[in-house]
Short mmCIF file of C-alpha atoms in Angstrom, two decimals:
data_model
loop_
_atom_site.label_atom_id
_atom_site.label_comp_id
_atom_site.label_asym_id
_atom_site.label_seq_id
_atom_site.Cartn_x
_atom_site.Cartn_y
_atom_site.Cartn_z
CA MET A 1 49.25 -4.27 121.34
CA ARG A 2 48.64 -6.19 124.51
CA GLN A 3 48.38 -9.92 124.14
CA GLY A 4 44.85 -11.28 124.23
CA ILE A 5 43.21 -8.02 123.23
CA SER A 6 41.96 -7.97 119.69
CA PRO A 7 41.63 -4.80 117.62
CA GLY A 8 38.17 -3.31 117.76
CA SER A 9 37.33 -5.22 120.95
CA GLY A 10 36.38 -2.01 122.71
CA TYR A 11 39.52 -2.07 124.82
CA ALA A 12 40.16 1.50 125.85
CA GLY A 13 43.33 1.24 127.88
CA PRO A 14 44.16 0.34 131.45
CA ARG A 15 41.95 1.52 134.30
CA ARG A 16 43.26 3.87 136.91
CA ARG A 17 42.50 3.51 140.59
CA ASP A 18 39.49 5.78 140.21
CA GLY A 19 38.12 3.52 137.44
CA ARG A 20 38.72 5.91 134.54
CA ARG A 21 40.71 4.90 131.47
CA ASP A 22 44.26 6.20 131.14
CA ASP A 23 43.89 7.00 127.44
CA ALA A 24 40.72 9.06 127.80
CA GLY A 25 42.76 12.24 127.29
CA HIS A 26 43.57 15.34 129.23
CA GLY A 27 42.05 18.56 128.01
CA ALA A 28 42.91 22.05 129.20
CA GLY A 29 39.79 22.04 131.37
CA GLY A 30 40.49 18.62 132.86
CA ARG A 31 39.76 15.17 131.58
CA VAL A 32 38.14 14.95 128.14
CA ASP A 33 36.98 11.71 126.63
CA LEU A 34 37.23 10.92 122.95
CA LYS A 35 34.22 9.10 121.60
CA LEU A 36 34.60 7.09 118.41
CA GLY A 37 31.93 5.33 116.43
CA HIS A 38 31.73 4.00 112.90
CA TYR A 39 29.19 2.62 110.48
CA ALA A 40 28.96 1.76 106.80
CA LYS A 41 26.79 3.82 104.47
CA ASP A 42 26.63 3.08 100.74
CA GLY A 43 29.79 0.97 101.04
CA ILE A 44 31.75 3.79 102.67
CA GLU A 45 32.91 3.63 106.28
CA VAL A 46 31.92 6.73 108.27
CA ILE A 47 33.84 7.44 111.47
CA ASP A 48 32.16 9.75 113.97
CA VAL A 49 34.58 11.52 116.30
CA GLN A 50 33.55 13.53 119.35
CA GLY A 51 35.78 15.32 121.86
CA GLU A 52 39.41 16.33 121.55
CA ILE A 53 42.01 14.73 119.29
CA ASP A 54 45.34 15.31 120.97
CA MET A 55 48.50 13.44 121.91
CA TYR A 56 46.57 11.48 124.55
CA THR A 57 43.54 10.49 122.49
CA ALA A 58 44.90 10.35 118.93
CA PRO A 59 46.27 6.78 119.32
CA ARG A 60 42.71 5.50 119.67
CA LEU A 61 41.71 7.11 116.38
CA ARG A 62 44.89 5.78 114.75
CA GLU A 63 44.07 2.26 115.93
CA LEU A 64 40.53 2.47 114.54
CA LEU A 65 41.77 3.72 111.16
CA ILE A 66 44.36 0.92 110.99
CA ASP A 67 41.74 -1.67 111.95
CA LEU A 68 39.29 -0.48 109.28
CA VAL A 69 41.92 -0.47 106.54
CA SER A 70 43.17 -3.92 107.59
CA GLN A 71 39.58 -5.16 107.28
CA GLY A 72 39.40 -3.87 103.70
CA SER A 73 37.70 -0.49 104.18
CA TYR A 74 39.50 1.87 101.80
CA GLN A 75 36.80 4.54 101.38
CA LEU A 76 36.60 6.47 104.64
CA VAL A 77 34.80 9.59 105.82
CA VAL A 78 35.86 11.06 109.17
CA ASN A 79 33.19 13.28 110.73
CA LEU A 80 34.95 15.96 112.80
CA ASP A 81 31.86 18.10 113.44
CA LYS A 82 31.84 17.28 117.16
CA VAL A 83 35.59 17.73 117.63
CA GLY A 84 36.46 20.70 119.81
CA PHE A 85 40.25 20.51 119.54
CA LEU A 86 42.76 19.04 117.11
CA ASP A 87 46.51 19.17 117.65
CA SER A 88 49.48 18.16 115.49
CA THR A 89 49.29 14.56 116.71
CA GLY A 90 45.70 14.37 115.51
CA LEU A 91 46.67 15.90 112.17
CA GLY A 92 49.39 13.26 111.85
CA VAL A 93 46.87 10.48 112.50
CA LEU A 94 44.56 11.81 109.77
CA VAL A 95 47.45 12.12 107.29
CA GLY A 96 48.62 8.61 108.22
CA GLY A 97 45.11 7.28 107.62
CA LEU A 98 45.04 9.00 104.23
CA LYS A 99 48.36 7.39 103.26
CA ARG A 100 47.04 3.96 104.29
CA VAL A 101 43.89 4.17 102.17
CA ARG A 102 45.71 5.71 99.20
CA ALA A 103 48.04 2.69 99.19
CA HIS A 104 44.87 0.77 98.20
CA ASP A 105 43.60 3.46 95.77
CA GLY A 106 41.16 4.58 98.46
CA SER A 107 40.17 7.93 99.94
CA LEU A 108 39.76 9.61 103.30
CA ASP A 109 37.52 12.66 103.35
CA LEU A 110 36.64 14.92 106.26
CA VAL A 111 33.35 16.41 107.40
CA CYS A 112 33.95 19.65 109.26
CA THR A 113 32.12 22.93 109.78
CA GLN A 114 33.96 23.91 112.99
CA GLN A 115 35.83 27.13 112.19
CA PRO A 116 38.75 26.54 114.61
CA ILE A 117 39.38 23.09 113.11
CA LEU A 118 38.99 24.39 109.54
CA LYS A 119 41.50 27.16 110.35
CA ILE A 120 44.08 24.57 111.49
CA LEU A 121 43.51 22.53 108.32
CA LYS A 122 43.89 25.65 106.17
CA ILE A 123 47.05 26.93 107.94
CA THR A 124 48.71 23.53 107.58
CA GLY A 125 47.76 23.27 103.90
CA LEU A 126 45.67 20.16 104.52
CA THR A 127 42.63 21.68 102.84
CA GLU A 128 44.53 20.93 99.62
CA VAL A 129 45.12 17.31 100.65
CA PHE A 130 41.76 16.23 102.08
CA GLY A 131 38.31 16.54 100.62
CA ILE A 132 36.44 18.61 103.23
CA TYR A 133 32.65 18.66 103.26
CA GLU A 134 29.85 20.16 105.34
CA THR A 135 27.83 16.95 105.72
CA VAL A 136 28.41 13.21 105.71
CA ASP A 137 26.03 12.87 102.76
CA GLN A 138 28.07 15.37 100.71
CA ALA A 139 31.29 13.49 101.51
CA ILE A 140 29.71 10.16 100.55
CA ALA A 141 28.36 11.60 97.29
CA ALA A 142 31.84 12.94 96.42
CA THR A 143 33.45 9.59 97.25
CA LYS A 144 30.92 7.71 95.11
CA GLY A 145 31.52 10.18 92.28
CA ARG A 146 35.25 9.33 92.26
CA ARG A 147 34.73 5.58 91.94
#
């Protein structure tokens, strides 16, 4: 991490000459931004992800997951419903996040109805590892039921 920049400060990487951020990501159709947001609901941290999770953008999601766990959030729901692309780097970030919360007896569940993303999760066997739900409310209810 760069000195003087605190986690969660909104820092999104260095600016290029044209003013865009270098870590915004490069999609097949050009530049694709990854939008991340999070909020607490019923004591569970919900992370909204929009865009593409690939080798360029995944580090931002990884940093957010690490920050949340380091702040004591061990019950996480990652909403992937507005994710159009997920590569192996993104899968690795999700698995890494799951390992971090499980080290604290926590959970990381996914919200996803996007068939291409669900297909990737199924092919990789991750549907057996993550709880996958159709809505944030269903994921929260399942998480609360495990407490």
